[in-house]
Coordinates of N, CA and C in Angstrom, one line a residue:
X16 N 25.4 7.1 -31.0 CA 24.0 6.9 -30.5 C 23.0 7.7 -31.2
X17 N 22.2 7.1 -31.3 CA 21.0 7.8 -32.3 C 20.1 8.6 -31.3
X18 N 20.1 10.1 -31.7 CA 19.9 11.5 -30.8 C 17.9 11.2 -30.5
X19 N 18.0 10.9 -29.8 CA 16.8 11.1 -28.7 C 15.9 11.9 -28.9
X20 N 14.3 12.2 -28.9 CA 13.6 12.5 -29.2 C 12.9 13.6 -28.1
X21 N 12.7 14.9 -27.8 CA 12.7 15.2 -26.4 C 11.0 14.7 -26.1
X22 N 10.1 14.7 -27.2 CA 8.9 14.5 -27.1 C 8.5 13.1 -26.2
X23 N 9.8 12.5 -26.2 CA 9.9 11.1 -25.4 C 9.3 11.3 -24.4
X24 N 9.9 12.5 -23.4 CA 9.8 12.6 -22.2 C 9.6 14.0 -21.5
X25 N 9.2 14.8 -22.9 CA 8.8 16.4 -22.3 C 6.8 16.1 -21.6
X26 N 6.0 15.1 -22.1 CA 5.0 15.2 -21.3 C 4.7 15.0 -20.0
X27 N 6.3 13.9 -19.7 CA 6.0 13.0 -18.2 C 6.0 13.6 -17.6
X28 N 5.6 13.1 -16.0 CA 5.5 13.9 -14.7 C 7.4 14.7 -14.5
X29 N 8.4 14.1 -14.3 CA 9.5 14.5 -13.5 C 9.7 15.5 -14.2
X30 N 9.6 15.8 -15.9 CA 9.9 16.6 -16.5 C 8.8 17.9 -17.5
X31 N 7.3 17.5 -17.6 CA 6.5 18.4 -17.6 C 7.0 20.0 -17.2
X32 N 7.3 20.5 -16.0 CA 7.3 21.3 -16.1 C 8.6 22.4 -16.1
X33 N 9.5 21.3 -17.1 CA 10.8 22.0 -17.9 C 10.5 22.5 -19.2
X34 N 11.5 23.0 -19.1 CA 11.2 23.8 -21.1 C 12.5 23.3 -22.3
X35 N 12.3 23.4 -23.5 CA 12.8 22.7 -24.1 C 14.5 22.3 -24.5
X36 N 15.1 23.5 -23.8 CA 16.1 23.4 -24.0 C 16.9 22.4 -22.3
X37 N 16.3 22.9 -21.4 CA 16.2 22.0 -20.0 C 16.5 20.5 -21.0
X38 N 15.6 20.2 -21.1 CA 14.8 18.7 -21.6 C 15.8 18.0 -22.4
X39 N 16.4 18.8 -23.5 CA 17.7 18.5 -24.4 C 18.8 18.2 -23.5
X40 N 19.1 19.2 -22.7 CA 20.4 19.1 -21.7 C 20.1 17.7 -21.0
X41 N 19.2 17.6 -20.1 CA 18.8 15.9 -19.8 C 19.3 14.9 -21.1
X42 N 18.5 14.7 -22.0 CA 18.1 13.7 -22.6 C 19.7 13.6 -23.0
X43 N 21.0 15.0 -23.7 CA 21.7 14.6 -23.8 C 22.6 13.6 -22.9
X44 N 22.6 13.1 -21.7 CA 23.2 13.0 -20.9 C 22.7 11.4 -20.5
X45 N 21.3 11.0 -21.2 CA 21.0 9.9 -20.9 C 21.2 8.7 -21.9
X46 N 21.6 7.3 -21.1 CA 21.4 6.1 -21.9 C 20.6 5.3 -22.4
X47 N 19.8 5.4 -23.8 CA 18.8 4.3 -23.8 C 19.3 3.2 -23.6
X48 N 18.2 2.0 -23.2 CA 18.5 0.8 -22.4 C 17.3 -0.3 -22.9
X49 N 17.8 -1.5 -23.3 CA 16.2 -2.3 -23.1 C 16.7 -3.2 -22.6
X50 N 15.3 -4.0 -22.0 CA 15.1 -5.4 -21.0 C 15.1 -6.4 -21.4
X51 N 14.8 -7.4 -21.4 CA 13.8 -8.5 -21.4 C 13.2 -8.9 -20.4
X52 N 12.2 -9.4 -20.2 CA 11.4 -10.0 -19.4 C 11.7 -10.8 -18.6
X53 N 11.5 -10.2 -17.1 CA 12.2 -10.8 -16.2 C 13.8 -11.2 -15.6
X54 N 14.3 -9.5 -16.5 CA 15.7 -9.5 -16.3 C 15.8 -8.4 -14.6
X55 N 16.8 -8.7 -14.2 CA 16.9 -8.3 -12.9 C 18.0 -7.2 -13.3
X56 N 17.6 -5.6 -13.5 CA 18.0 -4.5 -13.8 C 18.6 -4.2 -12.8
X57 N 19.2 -3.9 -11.5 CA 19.6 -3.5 -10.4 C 18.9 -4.8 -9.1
X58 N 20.0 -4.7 -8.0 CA 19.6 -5.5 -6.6 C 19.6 -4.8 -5.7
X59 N 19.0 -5.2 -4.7 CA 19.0 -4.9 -3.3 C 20.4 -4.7 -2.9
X60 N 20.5 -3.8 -2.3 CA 22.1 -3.5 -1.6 C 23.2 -3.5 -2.4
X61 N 23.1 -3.4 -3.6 CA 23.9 -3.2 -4.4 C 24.4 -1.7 -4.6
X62 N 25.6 -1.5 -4.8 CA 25.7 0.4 -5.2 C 24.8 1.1 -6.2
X63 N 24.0 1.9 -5.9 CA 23.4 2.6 -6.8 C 23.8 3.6 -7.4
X64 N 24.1 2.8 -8.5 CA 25.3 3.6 -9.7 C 24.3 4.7 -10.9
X65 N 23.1 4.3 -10.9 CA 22.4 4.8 -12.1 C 20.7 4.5 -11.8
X66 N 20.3 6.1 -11.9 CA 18.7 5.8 -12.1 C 18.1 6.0 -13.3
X67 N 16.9 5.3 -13.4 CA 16.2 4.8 -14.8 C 14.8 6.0 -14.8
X68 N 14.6 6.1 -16.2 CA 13.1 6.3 -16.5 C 12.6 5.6 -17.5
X69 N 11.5 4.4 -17.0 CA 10.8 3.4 -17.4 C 9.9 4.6 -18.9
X70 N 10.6 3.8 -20.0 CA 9.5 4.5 -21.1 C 8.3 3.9 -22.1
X71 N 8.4 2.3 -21.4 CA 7.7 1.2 -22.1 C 8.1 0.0 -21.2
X72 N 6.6 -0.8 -20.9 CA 6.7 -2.3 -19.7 C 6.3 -1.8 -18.4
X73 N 6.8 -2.4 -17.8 CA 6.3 -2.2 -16.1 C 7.5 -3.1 -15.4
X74 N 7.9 -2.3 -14.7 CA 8.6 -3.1 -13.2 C 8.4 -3.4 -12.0
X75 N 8.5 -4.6 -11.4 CA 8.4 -4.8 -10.3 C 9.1 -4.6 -9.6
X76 N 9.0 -3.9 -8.4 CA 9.8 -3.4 -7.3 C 10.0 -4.7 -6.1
X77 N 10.9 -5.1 -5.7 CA 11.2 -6.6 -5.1 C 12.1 -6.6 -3.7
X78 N 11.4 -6.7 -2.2 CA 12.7 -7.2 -1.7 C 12.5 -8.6 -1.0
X79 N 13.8 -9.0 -0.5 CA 13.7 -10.1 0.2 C 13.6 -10.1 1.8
X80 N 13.4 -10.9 2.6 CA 13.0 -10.9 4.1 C 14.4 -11.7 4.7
X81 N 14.6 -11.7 6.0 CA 16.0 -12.1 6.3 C 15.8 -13.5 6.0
X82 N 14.4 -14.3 6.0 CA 14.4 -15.5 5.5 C 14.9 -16.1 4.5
X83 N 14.6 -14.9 3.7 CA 15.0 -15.3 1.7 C 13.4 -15.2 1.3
X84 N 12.7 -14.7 1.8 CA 11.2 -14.9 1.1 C 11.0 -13.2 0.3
X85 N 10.8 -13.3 -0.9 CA 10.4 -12.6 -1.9 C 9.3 -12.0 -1.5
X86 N 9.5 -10.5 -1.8 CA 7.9 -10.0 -1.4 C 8.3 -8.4 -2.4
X87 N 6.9 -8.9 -3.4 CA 6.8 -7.5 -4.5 C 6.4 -6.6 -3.5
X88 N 6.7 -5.3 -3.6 CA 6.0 -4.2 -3.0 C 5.4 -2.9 -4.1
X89 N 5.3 -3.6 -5.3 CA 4.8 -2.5 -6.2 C 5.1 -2.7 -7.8
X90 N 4.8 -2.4 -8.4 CA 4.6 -2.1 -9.6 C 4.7 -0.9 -10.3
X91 N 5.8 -0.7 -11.1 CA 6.6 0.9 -11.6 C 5.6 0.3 -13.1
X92 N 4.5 1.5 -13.7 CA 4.3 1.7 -15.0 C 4.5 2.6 -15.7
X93 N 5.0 2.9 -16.9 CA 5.7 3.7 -18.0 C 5.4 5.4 -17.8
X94 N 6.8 5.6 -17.7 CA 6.9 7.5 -17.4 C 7.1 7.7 -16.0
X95 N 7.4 6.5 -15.4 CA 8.6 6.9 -13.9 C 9.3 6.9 -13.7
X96 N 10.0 7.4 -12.9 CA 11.6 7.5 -12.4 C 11.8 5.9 -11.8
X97 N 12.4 5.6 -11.7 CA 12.9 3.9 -10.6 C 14.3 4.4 -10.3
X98 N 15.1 3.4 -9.3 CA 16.5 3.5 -8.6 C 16.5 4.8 -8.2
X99 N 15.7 5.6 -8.0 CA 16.4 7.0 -7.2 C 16.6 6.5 -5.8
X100 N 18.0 6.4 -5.9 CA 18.3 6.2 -4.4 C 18.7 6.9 -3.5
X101 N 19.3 7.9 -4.7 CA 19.8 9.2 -3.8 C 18.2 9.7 -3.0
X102 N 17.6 10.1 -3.8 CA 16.0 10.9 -3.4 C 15.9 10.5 -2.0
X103 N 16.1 9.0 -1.5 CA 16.0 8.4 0.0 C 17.1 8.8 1.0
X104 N 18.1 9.3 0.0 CA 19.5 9.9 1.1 C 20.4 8.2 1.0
X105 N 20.3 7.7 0.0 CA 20.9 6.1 -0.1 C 22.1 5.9 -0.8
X106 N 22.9 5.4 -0.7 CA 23.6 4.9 -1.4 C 23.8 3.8 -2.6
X107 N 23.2 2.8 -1.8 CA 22.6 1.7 -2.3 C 21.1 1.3 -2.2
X108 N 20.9 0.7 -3.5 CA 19.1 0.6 -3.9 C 18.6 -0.2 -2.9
X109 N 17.8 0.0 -2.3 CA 16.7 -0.2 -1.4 C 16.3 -1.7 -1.2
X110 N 15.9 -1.9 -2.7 CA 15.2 -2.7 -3.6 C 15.3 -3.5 -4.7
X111 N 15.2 -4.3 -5.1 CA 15.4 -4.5 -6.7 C 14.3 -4.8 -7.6
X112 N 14.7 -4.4 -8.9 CA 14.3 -4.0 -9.9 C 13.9 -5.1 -10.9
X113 N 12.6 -5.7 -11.1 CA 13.2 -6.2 -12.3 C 11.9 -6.8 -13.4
X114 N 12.3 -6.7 -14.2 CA 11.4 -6.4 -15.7 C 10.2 -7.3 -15.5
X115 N 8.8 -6.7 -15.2 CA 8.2 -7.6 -15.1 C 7.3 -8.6 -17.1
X116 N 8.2 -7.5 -17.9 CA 8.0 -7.6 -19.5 C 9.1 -6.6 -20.1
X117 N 8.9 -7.4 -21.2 CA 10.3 -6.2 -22.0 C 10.2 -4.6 -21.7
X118 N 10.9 -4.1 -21.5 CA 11.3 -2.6 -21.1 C 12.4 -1.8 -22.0
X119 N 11.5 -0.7 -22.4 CA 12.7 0.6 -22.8 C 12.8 1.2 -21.6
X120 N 14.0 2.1 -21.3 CA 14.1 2.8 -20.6 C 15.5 3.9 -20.8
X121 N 15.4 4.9 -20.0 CA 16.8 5.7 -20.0 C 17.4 5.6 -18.6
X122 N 18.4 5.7 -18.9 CA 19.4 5.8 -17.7 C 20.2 6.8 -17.6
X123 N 20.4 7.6 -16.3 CA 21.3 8.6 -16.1 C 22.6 8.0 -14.9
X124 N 23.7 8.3 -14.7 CA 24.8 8.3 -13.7 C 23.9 9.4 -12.3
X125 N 24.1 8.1 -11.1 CA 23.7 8.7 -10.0 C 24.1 9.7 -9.7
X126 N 25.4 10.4 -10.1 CA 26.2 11.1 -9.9 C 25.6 12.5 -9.9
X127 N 24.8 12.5 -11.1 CA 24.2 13.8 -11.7 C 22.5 13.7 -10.8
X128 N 22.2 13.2 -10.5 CA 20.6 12.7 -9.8 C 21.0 14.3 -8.7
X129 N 21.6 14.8 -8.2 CA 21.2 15.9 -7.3 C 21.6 17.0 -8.5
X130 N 22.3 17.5 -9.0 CA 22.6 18.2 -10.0 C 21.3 18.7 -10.5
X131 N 20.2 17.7 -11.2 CA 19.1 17.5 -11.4 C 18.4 18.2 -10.6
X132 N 18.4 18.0 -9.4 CA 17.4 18.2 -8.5 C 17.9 19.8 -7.9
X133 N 18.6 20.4 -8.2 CA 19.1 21.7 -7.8 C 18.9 22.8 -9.1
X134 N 19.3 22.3 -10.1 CA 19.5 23.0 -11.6 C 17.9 22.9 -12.0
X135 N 17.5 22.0 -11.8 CA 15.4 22.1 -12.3 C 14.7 21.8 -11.5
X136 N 13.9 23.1 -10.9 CA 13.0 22.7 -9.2 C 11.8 21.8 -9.7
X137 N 11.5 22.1 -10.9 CA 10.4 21.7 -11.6 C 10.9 20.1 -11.3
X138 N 11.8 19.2 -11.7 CA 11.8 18.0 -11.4 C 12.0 17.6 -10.3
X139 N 12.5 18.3 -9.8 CA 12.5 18.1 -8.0 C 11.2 18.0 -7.2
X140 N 10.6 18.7 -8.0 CA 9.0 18.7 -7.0 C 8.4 17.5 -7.8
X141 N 8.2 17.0 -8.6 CA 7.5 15.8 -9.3 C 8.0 14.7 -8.9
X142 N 9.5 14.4 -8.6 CA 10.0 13.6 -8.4 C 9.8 13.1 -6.7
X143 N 9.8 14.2 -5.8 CA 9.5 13.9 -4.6 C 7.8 13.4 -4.2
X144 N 7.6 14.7 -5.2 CA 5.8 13.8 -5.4 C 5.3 12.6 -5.6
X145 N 6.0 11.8 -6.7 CA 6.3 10.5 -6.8 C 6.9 9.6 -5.6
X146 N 7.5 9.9 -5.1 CA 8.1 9.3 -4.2 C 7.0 9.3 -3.2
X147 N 6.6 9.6 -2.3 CA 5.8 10.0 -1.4 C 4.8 8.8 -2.1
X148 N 3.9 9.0 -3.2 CA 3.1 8.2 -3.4 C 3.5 7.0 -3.5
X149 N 4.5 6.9 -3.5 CA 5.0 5.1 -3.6 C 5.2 4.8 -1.7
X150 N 5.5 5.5 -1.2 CA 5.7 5.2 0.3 C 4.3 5.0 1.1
X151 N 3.0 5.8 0.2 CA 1.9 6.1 0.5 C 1.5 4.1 -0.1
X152 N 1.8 4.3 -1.0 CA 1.1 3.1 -1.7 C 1.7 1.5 -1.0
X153 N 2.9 1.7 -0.7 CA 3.7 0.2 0.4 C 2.7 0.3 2.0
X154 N 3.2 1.7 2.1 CA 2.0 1.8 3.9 C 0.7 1.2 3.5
X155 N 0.1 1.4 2.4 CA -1.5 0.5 2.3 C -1.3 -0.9 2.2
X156 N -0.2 -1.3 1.4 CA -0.2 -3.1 1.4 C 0.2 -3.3 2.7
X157 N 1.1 -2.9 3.2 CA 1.6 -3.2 4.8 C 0.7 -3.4 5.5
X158 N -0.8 -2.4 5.5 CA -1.7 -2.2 6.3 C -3.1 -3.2 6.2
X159 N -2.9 -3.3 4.7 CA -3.9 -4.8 4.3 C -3.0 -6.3 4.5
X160 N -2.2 -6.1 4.3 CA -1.4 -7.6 4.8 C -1.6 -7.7 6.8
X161 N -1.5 -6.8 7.4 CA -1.7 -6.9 8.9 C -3.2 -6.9 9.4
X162 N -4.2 -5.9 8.3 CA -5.8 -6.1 8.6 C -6.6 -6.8 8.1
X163 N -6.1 -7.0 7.0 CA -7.2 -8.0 5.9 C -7.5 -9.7 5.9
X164 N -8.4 -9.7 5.5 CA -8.4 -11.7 5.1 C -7.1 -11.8 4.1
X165 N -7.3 -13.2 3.6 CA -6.3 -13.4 2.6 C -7.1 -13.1 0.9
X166 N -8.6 -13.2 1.3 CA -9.6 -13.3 0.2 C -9.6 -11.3 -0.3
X167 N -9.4 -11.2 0.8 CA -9.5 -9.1 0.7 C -7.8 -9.0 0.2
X168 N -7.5 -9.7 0.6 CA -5.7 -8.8 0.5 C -5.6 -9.1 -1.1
X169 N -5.8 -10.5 -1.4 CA -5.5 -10.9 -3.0 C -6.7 -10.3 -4.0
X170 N -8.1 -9.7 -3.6 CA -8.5 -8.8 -4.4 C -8.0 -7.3 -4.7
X171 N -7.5 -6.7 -3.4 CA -7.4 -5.3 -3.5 C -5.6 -5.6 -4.4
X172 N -4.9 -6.7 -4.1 CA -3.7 -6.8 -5.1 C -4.1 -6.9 -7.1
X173 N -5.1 -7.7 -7.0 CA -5.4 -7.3 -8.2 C -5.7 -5.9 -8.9
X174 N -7.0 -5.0 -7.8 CA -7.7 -3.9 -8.4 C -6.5 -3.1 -8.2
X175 N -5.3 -2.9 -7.4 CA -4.2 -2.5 -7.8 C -3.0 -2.7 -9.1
X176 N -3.5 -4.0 -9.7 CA -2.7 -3.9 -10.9 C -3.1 -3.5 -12.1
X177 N -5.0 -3.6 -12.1 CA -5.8 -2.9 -12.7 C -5.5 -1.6 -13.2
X178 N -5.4 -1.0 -11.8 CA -4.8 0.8 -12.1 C -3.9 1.1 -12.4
X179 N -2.3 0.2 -12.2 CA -1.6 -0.1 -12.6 C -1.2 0.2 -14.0
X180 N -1.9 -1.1 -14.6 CA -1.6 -1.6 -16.2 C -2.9 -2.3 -16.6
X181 N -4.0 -1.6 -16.1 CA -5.3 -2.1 -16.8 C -5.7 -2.2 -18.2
X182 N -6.0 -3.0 -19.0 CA -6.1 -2.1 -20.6 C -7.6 -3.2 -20.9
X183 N -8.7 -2.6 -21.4 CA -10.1 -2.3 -21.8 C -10.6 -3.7 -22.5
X184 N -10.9 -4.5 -22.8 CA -10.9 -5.5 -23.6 C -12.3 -6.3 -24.0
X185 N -13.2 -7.1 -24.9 CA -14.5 -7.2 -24.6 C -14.4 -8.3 -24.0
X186 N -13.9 -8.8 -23.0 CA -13.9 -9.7 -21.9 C -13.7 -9.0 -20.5
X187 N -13.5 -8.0 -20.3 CA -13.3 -7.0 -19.3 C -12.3 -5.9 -19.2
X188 N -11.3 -6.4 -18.1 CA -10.4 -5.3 -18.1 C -9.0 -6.7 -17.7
X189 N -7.9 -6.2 -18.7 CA -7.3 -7.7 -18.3 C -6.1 -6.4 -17.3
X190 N -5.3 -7.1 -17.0 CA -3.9 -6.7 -16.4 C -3.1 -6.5 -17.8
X191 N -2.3 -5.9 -18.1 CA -1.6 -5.4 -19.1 C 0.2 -5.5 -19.2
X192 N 0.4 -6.8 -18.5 CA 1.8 -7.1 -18.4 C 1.8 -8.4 -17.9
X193 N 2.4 -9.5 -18.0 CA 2.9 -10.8 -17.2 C 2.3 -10.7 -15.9
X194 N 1.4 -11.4 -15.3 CA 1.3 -12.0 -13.9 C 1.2 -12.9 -13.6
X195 N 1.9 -13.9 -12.5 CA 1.8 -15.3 -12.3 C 1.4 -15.6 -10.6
X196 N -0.1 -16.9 -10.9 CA 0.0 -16.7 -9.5 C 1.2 -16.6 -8.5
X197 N 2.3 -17.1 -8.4 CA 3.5 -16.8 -7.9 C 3.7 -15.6 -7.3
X198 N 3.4 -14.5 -8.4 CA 3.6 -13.1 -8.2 C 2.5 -12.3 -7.1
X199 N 1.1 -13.0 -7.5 CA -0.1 -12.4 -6.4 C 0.7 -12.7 -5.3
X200 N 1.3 -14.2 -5.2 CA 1.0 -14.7 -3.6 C 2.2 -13.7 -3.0
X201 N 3.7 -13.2 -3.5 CA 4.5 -12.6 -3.1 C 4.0 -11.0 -3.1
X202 N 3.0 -11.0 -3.6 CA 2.3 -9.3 -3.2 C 1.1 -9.6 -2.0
X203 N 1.2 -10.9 -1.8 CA 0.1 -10.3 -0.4 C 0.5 -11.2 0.8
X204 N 1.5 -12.0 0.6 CA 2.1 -12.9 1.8 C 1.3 -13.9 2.2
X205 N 1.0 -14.6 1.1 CA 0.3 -15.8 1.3 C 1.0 -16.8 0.4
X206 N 0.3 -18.3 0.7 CA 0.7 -19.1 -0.5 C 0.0 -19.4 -1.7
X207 N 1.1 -20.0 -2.4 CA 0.4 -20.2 -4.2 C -0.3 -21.3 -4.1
X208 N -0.5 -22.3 -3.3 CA -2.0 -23.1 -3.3 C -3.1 -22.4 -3.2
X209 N -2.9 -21.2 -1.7 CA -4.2 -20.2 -1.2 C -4.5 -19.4 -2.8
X210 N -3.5 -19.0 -3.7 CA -3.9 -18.1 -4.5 C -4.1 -19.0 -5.6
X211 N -3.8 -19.8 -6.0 CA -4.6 -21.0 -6.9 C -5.6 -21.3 -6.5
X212 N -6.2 -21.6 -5.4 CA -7.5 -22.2 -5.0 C -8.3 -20.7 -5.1
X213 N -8.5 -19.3 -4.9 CA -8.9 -18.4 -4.9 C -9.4 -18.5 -6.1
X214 N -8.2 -18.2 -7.0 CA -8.3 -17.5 -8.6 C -9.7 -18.5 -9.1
X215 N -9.2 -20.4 -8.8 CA -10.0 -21.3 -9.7 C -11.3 -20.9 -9.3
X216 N -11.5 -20.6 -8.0 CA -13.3 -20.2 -7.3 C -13.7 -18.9 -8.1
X217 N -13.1 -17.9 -8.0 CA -13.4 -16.5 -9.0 C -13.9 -17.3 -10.3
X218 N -12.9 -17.5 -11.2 CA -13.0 -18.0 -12.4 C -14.3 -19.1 -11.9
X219 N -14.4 -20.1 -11.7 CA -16.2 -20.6 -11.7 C -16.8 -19.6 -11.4
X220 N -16.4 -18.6 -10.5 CA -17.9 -17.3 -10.1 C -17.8 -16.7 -11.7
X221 N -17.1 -16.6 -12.4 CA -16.8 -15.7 -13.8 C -16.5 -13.5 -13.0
X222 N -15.8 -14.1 -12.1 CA -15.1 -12.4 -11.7 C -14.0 -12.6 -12.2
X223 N -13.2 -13.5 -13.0 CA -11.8 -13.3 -13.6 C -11.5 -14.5 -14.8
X224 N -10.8 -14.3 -15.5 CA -10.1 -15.3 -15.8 C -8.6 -15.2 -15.9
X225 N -8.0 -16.4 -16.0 CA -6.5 -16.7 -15.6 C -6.3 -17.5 -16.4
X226 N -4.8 -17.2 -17.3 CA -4.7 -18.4 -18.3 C -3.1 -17.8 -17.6
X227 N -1.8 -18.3 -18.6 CA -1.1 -18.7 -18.3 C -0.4 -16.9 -18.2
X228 N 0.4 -16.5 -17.0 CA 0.5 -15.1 -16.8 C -0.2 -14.2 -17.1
X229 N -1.4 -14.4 -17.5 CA -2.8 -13.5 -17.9 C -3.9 -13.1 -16.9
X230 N -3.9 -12.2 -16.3 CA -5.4 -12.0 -15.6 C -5.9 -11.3 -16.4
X231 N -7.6 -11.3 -16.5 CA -8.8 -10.4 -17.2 C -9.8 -10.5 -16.1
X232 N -10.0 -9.4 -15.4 CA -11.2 -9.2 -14.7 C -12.2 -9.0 -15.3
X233 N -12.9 -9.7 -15.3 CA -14.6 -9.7 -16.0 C -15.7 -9.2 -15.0
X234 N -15.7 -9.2 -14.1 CA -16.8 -8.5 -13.0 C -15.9 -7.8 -11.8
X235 N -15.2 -6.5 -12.4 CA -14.8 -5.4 -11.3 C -15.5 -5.3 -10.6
X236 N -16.9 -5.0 -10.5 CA -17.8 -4.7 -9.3 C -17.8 -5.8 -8.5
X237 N -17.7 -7.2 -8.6 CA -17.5 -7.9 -7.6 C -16.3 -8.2 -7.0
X238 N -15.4 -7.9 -7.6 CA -14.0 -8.0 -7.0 C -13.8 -6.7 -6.1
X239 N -14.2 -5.8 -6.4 CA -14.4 -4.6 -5.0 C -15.0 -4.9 -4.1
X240 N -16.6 -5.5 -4.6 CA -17.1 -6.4 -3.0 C -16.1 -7.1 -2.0
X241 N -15.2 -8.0 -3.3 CA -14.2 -8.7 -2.3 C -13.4 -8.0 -1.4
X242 N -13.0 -7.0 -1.9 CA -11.7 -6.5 -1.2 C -12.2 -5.8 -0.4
X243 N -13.4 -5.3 -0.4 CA -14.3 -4.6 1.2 C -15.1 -5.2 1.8
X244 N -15.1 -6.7 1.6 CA -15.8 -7.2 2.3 C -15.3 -7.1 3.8
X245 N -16.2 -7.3 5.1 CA -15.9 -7.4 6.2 C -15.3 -6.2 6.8

């Protein structure tokens, strides 16, 4: 295997505040990995054999309802940990994982995931930090899916993928990975007619455009109106 770069991953959050020889001991021990798009990396209830750090793409975080209905709860972008399942005290992943666009990534054996977390406090505290904000960030969809309209829930889903994987463009600010209406509607628990009929009304207002898994928001300031309205 062709020896790893530590610069890879000496800036990111879990590992920032390790030093260089720390950083080597990690990186020796990990697998590079790549995706393709829309490959399903780990499942729900499956053994959690191995956690990843996303180094390029974005993941979607995925579970299902006892119905069988699909509901995204987030979006992993480049330089985070994903499948820590130990961190929740788990056995098996929570959740599943899976490419929302091609992905590098590293992989470690769950085995070593507390090892980690005892031998460098420095990633212990980043990583728990992380975590928290992602529990922080599901309680707010939770809380807009139970308080919001459908017109509020499917804007503040967008200005979330914005922050996400926003990237600058002279058409506005597009989303920076694959999204399909499909995907809005399973991030805000509505359906893909409601989120088709939305998008086509924005696009005449010109607050977005939508081509084929493409969003570009062209008037941010109104799409925040949206999502506070009322």
């Amino acid at each position: 295997m062709k020896k790893l770069d530590e610069s890879l991953i000496a800036p990111l959050p879990p590992f920032r505040q390790l030093g260089s020889a720390q950083i080597r001991a990690i990186l020796g021990l990990a697998s590079p990995l790549r995706f393709d798009a829309d490959v399903t990396i780990f499942s729900e209830g499956h053994d959690a054999e191995r956690f990843y750090l996303l180094l390029d793409g974005h993941i979607r975080v995925v579970r299902h309802t006892a119905e069988g209905e699909q509901i995204i709860l987030l979006h992993i972008p480049p330089g985070q940990l994903f499948g820590i399942a130990a961190a929740l005290g788990r056995t098996t992943y929570p959740s599943s994982a899976v490419a929302a666009a091609e992905c590098v990534a590293l992989s470690w054996p769950m085995t070593i995931y507390h090892t980690f977390v005892t031998e460098y406090p420095g990633f212990a505290t980043e990583t728990y930090k992380m975590v928290g904000g992602r529990v922080e960030a599901m309680h707010t969809t939770i809380m807009e899916m139970a308080t919001k309209h459908v017109e509020q829930r499917i804007a503040c889903a967008l200005l979330r993928l914005l922050q996400q994987g926003g990237k600058r463009t002279d058409r506005g600010i597009e989303i920076g990975f694959p999204v399909t209406r499909q995907n809005i509607s399973d991030m805000t628990g509505t359906t893909l007619h409601t989120v088709s009929r939305l998008l086509s009304a924005w696009e005449k207002d010109c607050i977005l455009e939508s081509k084929r898994k493409h969003v570009c928001v062209t008037n941010a300031h109104r799409l925040v109106e949206l999502a506070e309205a009322g």
